[in-house]
Coordinates of C-alpha atoms and ligand atoms in Angstrom, one line a residue:
M1284 CA 3.5 22.4 10.1
T1285 CA 5.5 25.3 8.7
Q1286 CA 3.7 27.1 5.6
E1287 CA 7.0 26.5 4.1
Q1288 CA 6.2 22.9 4.7
H1289 CA 2.1 22.7 3.7
K1290 CA 3.6 23.8 0.7
I1291 CA 5.4 20.8 -0.4
I1292 CA 2.9 18.6 0.9
L1293 CA 0.3 20.5 -1.6
A1294 CA 3.6 19.6 -4.5
A1295 CA 3.9 15.9 -3.3
Q1296 CA 0.3 15.6 -3.6
D1297 CA 0.6 17.2 -7.2
L1298 CA 2.8 14.9 -7.9
V1299 CA 0.7 11.8 -7.3
R1300 CA -1.8 12.9 -9.5
L1301 CA 0.2 13.5 -12.1
N1302 CA 2.7 10.3 -12.0
L1303 CA -0.2 7.9 -10.2
G1304 CA -3.7 9.4 -10.7
G1305 CA -5.1 7.0 -13.6
E1306 CA -3.2 4.2 -12.4
P1307 CA -4.3 0.9 -12.9
T1308 CA -3.3 -1.8 -10.3
G1309 CA -4.7 -0.5 -7.5
H1310 CA -1.4 2.6 -6.6
D1311 CA -3.5 5.3 -7.9
F1312 CA -4.1 8.8 -6.5
Y1313 CA -6.6 7.8 -4.0
H1314 CA -4.6 4.5 -2.2
V1315 CA -2.0 7.3 -2.0
Q1316 CA -4.7 9.4 -0.4
R1317 CA -6.3 6.4 2.6
V1318 CA -2.8 5.7 2.9
V1319 CA -2.4 9.5 4.1
G1320 CA -5.4 9.3 5.8
L1321 CA -4.2 6.5 7.8
A1322 CA -1.4 7.4 9.0
Q1323 CA -2.9 10.0 10.4
T1324 CA -5.5 7.5 12.2
L1325 CA -2.7 5.5 12.9
A1326 CA -0.3 8.3 14.5
K1327 CA -3.2 10.0 16.8
P1328 CA -1.7 7.9 19.8
Y1329 CA 1.7 9.5 19.4
P1330 CA 1.6 13.4 19.2
H1331 CA 4.8 13.7 19.0
I1332 CA 6.4 12.3 16.1
D1333 CA 7.2 14.7 13.6
G1334 CA 4.0 15.0 11.3
Y1335 CA 5.7 15.9 8.1
I1336 CA 8.1 13.7 7.7
L1337 CA 5.4 10.4 7.9
T1338 CA 2.7 13.0 5.6
L1339 CA 6.1 13.5 3.2
A1340 CA 6.9 10.2 3.1
C1341 CA 3.2 8.9 2.0
W1342 CA 2.1 10.9 -0.5
L1343 CA 5.8 10.0 -2.0
H1344 CA 5.9 5.8 -0.8
D1345 CA 4.7 4.3 -4.6
I1346 CA 6.1 7.2 -6.8
D1347 CA 9.6 5.0 -7.5
D1348 CA 7.9 1.7 -7.4
R1349 CA 9.1 -0.4 -10.5
K1350 CA 5.8 -2.9 -10.9
I1351 CA 3.3 0.1 -10.9
V1352 CA 2.5 1.2 -14.0
Y1353 CA 3.3 5.2 -14.6
H1354 CA 1.8 7.4 -17.0
G1355 CA 3.1 11.6 -17.8
A1356 CA 6.4 12.6 -17.4
H1357 CA 8.1 10.6 -14.8
V1358 CA 9.5 12.2 -11.8
G1359 CA 11.1 10.4 -9.0
V1360 CA 11.5 11.1 -5.1
D1361 CA 14.9 12.4 -5.7
E1362 CA 14.0 15.2 -8.6
F1363 CA 11.2 16.0 -6.4
M1364 CA 13.4 16.9 -3.2
L1365 CA 15.7 18.3 -5.6
L1366 CA 13.0 20.0 -7.7
N1367 CA 11.1 21.8 -4.6
R1368 CA 14.7 21.9 -1.6
V1369 CA 13.4 20.1 0.8
D1370 CA 15.8 20.0 3.7
Q1371 CA 18.3 17.3 2.7
T1372 CA 17.9 15.7 6.5
V1373 CA 14.3 15.6 6.1
A1374 CA 15.1 14.0 2.8
Q1375 CA 17.1 11.3 3.8
R1376 CA 14.5 10.3 6.8
V1377 CA 11.8 10.0 3.4
K1378 CA 13.9 7.4 1.6
D1379 CA 14.7 6.1 4.9
I1380 CA 11.2 5.5 5.0
I1381 CA 10.3 4.5 1.8
D1382 CA 12.8 2.4 1.2
N1383 CA 12.2 -0.2 3.7
L1384 CA 8.0 0.4 3.7
S1385 CA 7.4 -2.6 1.2
Y1386 CA 6.8 -6.4 1.7
S1387 CA 9.7 -6.8 -0.4
S1388 CA 12.1 -4.9 1.1
S1389 CA 11.0 -6.6 4.7
L1390 CA 11.7 -10.2 2.9
L1391 CA 14.9 -9.0 2.6
G1392 CA 15.4 -8.1 6.0
K1393 CA 14.8 -4.4 6.2
K1394 CA 12.8 -2.7 9.1
E1395 CA 11.9 0.9 9.6
T1396 CA 13.5 1.9 12.5
T1397 CA 11.1 5.4 13.4
L1398 CA 8.2 5.5 14.5
E1399 CA 7.0 7.6 11.5
G1400 CA 8.3 4.7 9.1
Q1401 CA 6.6 2.3 11.4
I1402 CA 2.9 4.0 11.3
A1403 CA 3.5 5.1 6.8
Q1404 CA 4.3 0.9 7.0
D1405 CA 1.0 0.0 8.5
A1406 CA -1.1 2.3 6.8
D1407 CA 0.0 1.3 3.4
R1408 CA -0.8 -2.6 4.7
L1409 CA -3.9 -1.5 5.8
D1410 CA -4.4 -0.5 2.2
A1411 CA -3.7 -4.3 1.5
L1412 CA -6.7 -5.4 3.7
G1413 CA -10.2 -5.4 3.6
A1414 CA -12.7 -4.8 1.3
I1415 CA -10.1 -2.4 -0.3
G1416 CA -7.6 -5.1 -0.3
I1417 CA -9.9 -7.2 -2.0
A1418 CA -10.6 -5.3 -4.8
R1419 CA -7.0 -3.9 -5.2
A1420 CA -5.6 -7.6 -5.2
F1421 CA -7.7 -8.4 -8.2
A1422 CA -7.5 -4.8 -10.5
Y1423 CA -3.6 -5.9 -9.9
G1424 CA -4.1 -8.9 -10.9
G1425 CA -6.0 -8.6 -13.5
N1426 CA -3.7 -5.9 -15.3
K1427 CA -0.6 -8.8 -14.7
G1428 CA -3.0 -10.5 -17.2
R1429 CA -4.1 -13.2 -14.1
L1430 CA -6.5 -15.4 -14.0
L1431 CA -8.6 -14.9 -11.1
V1432 CA -8.5 -18.6 -9.7
D1433 CA -6.7 -21.4 -11.9
P1434 CA -8.1 -24.5 -10.2
T1435 CA -5.2 -26.5 -11.7
H1436 CA -2.5 -24.6 -10.3
A1437 CA -0.7 -24.1 -14.0
T1438 CA -0.8 -20.2 -13.5
P1439 CA -0.1 -17.5 -11.1
A1440 CA -3.6 -16.7 -10.0
T1441 CA -4.9 -13.6 -7.8
V1442 CA -6.7 -15.6 -5.5
D1443 CA -3.7 -17.4 -4.5
H1444 CA -1.8 -14.1 -3.8
F1445 CA -3.9 -14.0 -0.5
A1446 CA -2.4 -17.0 1.4
E1447 CA 1.3 -16.3 -0.7
K1448 CA 1.1 -12.5 1.8
L1449 CA -2.0 -10.3 2.3
F1450 CA -2.4 -13.3 4.8
K1451 CA 0.9 -12.7 6.2
L1452 CA 0.6 -8.8 7.2
E1453 CA -1.5 -8.9 10.6
A1454 CA 1.7 -10.3 12.0
L1455 CA 3.8 -7.8 10.5
M1456 CA 2.3 -4.5 12.0
N1457 CA 4.0 -1.9 13.9
T1458 CA 1.7 -0.1 15.7
P1459 CA -1.7 -1.3 18.3
L1460 CA -4.1 0.2 16.7
G1461 CA -2.4 -1.1 13.5
K1462 CA -2.9 -4.6 14.9
T1463 CA -6.1 -4.0 15.3
M1464 CA -7.3 -2.9 12.4
A1465 CA -5.4 -4.9 10.3
H1466 CA -6.9 -8.4 12.5
E1467 CA -10.4 -6.8 11.5
R1468 CA -9.5 -6.6 7.7
S1469 CA -7.3 -9.4 7.6
A1470 CA -10.9 -11.5 9.1
F1471 CA -13.2 -10.1 6.4
M1472 CA -10.6 -11.2 3.5
K1473 CA -10.8 -14.2 5.7
H1474 CA -15.0 -15.0 4.8
F1475 CA -14.2 -13.7 1.3
I1476 CA -12.2 -16.9 0.9
A1477 CA -13.6 -18.8 2.1
T1478 CA -16.9 -18.3 0.0
F1479 CA -14.5 -18.2 -2.7
E1480 CA -13.4 -21.6 -2.2
K1481 CA -17.2 -22.8 -1.3
E1482 CA -18.6 -21.2 -4.6
V1483 CA -15.3 -22.7 -6.9
D1484 CA -15.9 -25.9 -5.5
Q1485 CA -19.9 -25.7 -5.5
S1486 CA -19.2 -25.1 -9.8
K1487 CA -17.3 -28.8 -9.5
T1488 CA -20.4 -30.5 -8.7
P1489 CA -21.8 -31.6 -12.4
L1490 CA -25.5 -29.7 -12.5
P1491 CA -28.5 -32.3 -11.7
S1492 CA -29.6 -33.9 -14.8
E1493 CA -32.9 -33.4 -15.5
Ligands
LIG1436 P1 4.4 -3.2 -1.2 O1 4.9 -2.8 -2.2 O2 4.5 -3.7 0.2 O3 3.8 -5.0 -2.1 P2 2.1 -1.9 -2.5 O4 1.1 -1.3 -1.9 O5 3.0 -0.9 -3.4 O6 2.9 -2.5 -1.2 O7 1.0 -2.7 -3.4 C1 0.6 -3.7 -2.3 C2 -0.5 -4.2 -3.0 O8 -0.6 -4.7 -4.7 C3 -2.2 -5.5 -3.1 O9 -3.2 -4.4 -2.5 C4 -1.7 -6.4 -3.6 O10 -2.8 -6.6 -3.4 C5 -1.2 -5.8 -4.7 N1 -0.3 -6.8 -5.4 C6 1.2 -7.3 -5.6 N2 1.3 -7.8 -6.0 C7 -0.2 -8.9 -6.0 C8 -0.2 -10.1 -6.6 N3 0.7 -11.0 -7.6 N4 -1.6 -10.6 -6.7 C9 -2.6 -9.4 -6.5 N5 -2.4 -8.4 -6.1 C10 -1.2 -8.1 -5.8
LIG1437 NI1 1.6 2.1 -1.7

């Protein structure tokens, strides 16, 4: 990476700290930092990819997401690119990756067409899985005022999000290593959900009378 590119990555990191530092729905600075780290792990088998584009896309991937609770003065991705004089081709490639990254984009039929995009997408999905994924789901649901579980299914509860989305991610992974890691993390989540449901069932049984 050139010195200029390194400076831009540091600026992106500062922006995430400023905008998402204390974000309460599981999209905080450390979520983004984990995505950057996971992307580096997933990129190891592909030394020819553009590490600068990948890292910049990962740092900026949640900056313009409307479901997120921002704080501080909000600088968007476009403004960031202008302020930091990011090369237009690079800016466009990064914006394309971010546009196609989310689960809702994939439901609209959008796909990551570059290896950099596929790796960034896998990294973000992995952070929605496993023990961290469980913690993030309940943080998100709590912040949106949802119940942990609603046995009557009258309201959307966080525990329903696992079947609705999180267990579908494994099949959508792009890279072989991403798939392996997603499989391991999903297995842990399945164990958690099975235990969760067992405990809900146990609590339905009336206590034995004394
Ligand atoms: P995406 O944009 O692809 O959804 P993000 O990283 O922005 O990916 O956010 C996904 C995270 O948000 C997941 O960890 C997930 O647990 C949480 N999340 C989103 N919707 C819900 C929901 N309805 N209930 C619980 N968690 C949710
Ligand atoms: Ni994310």
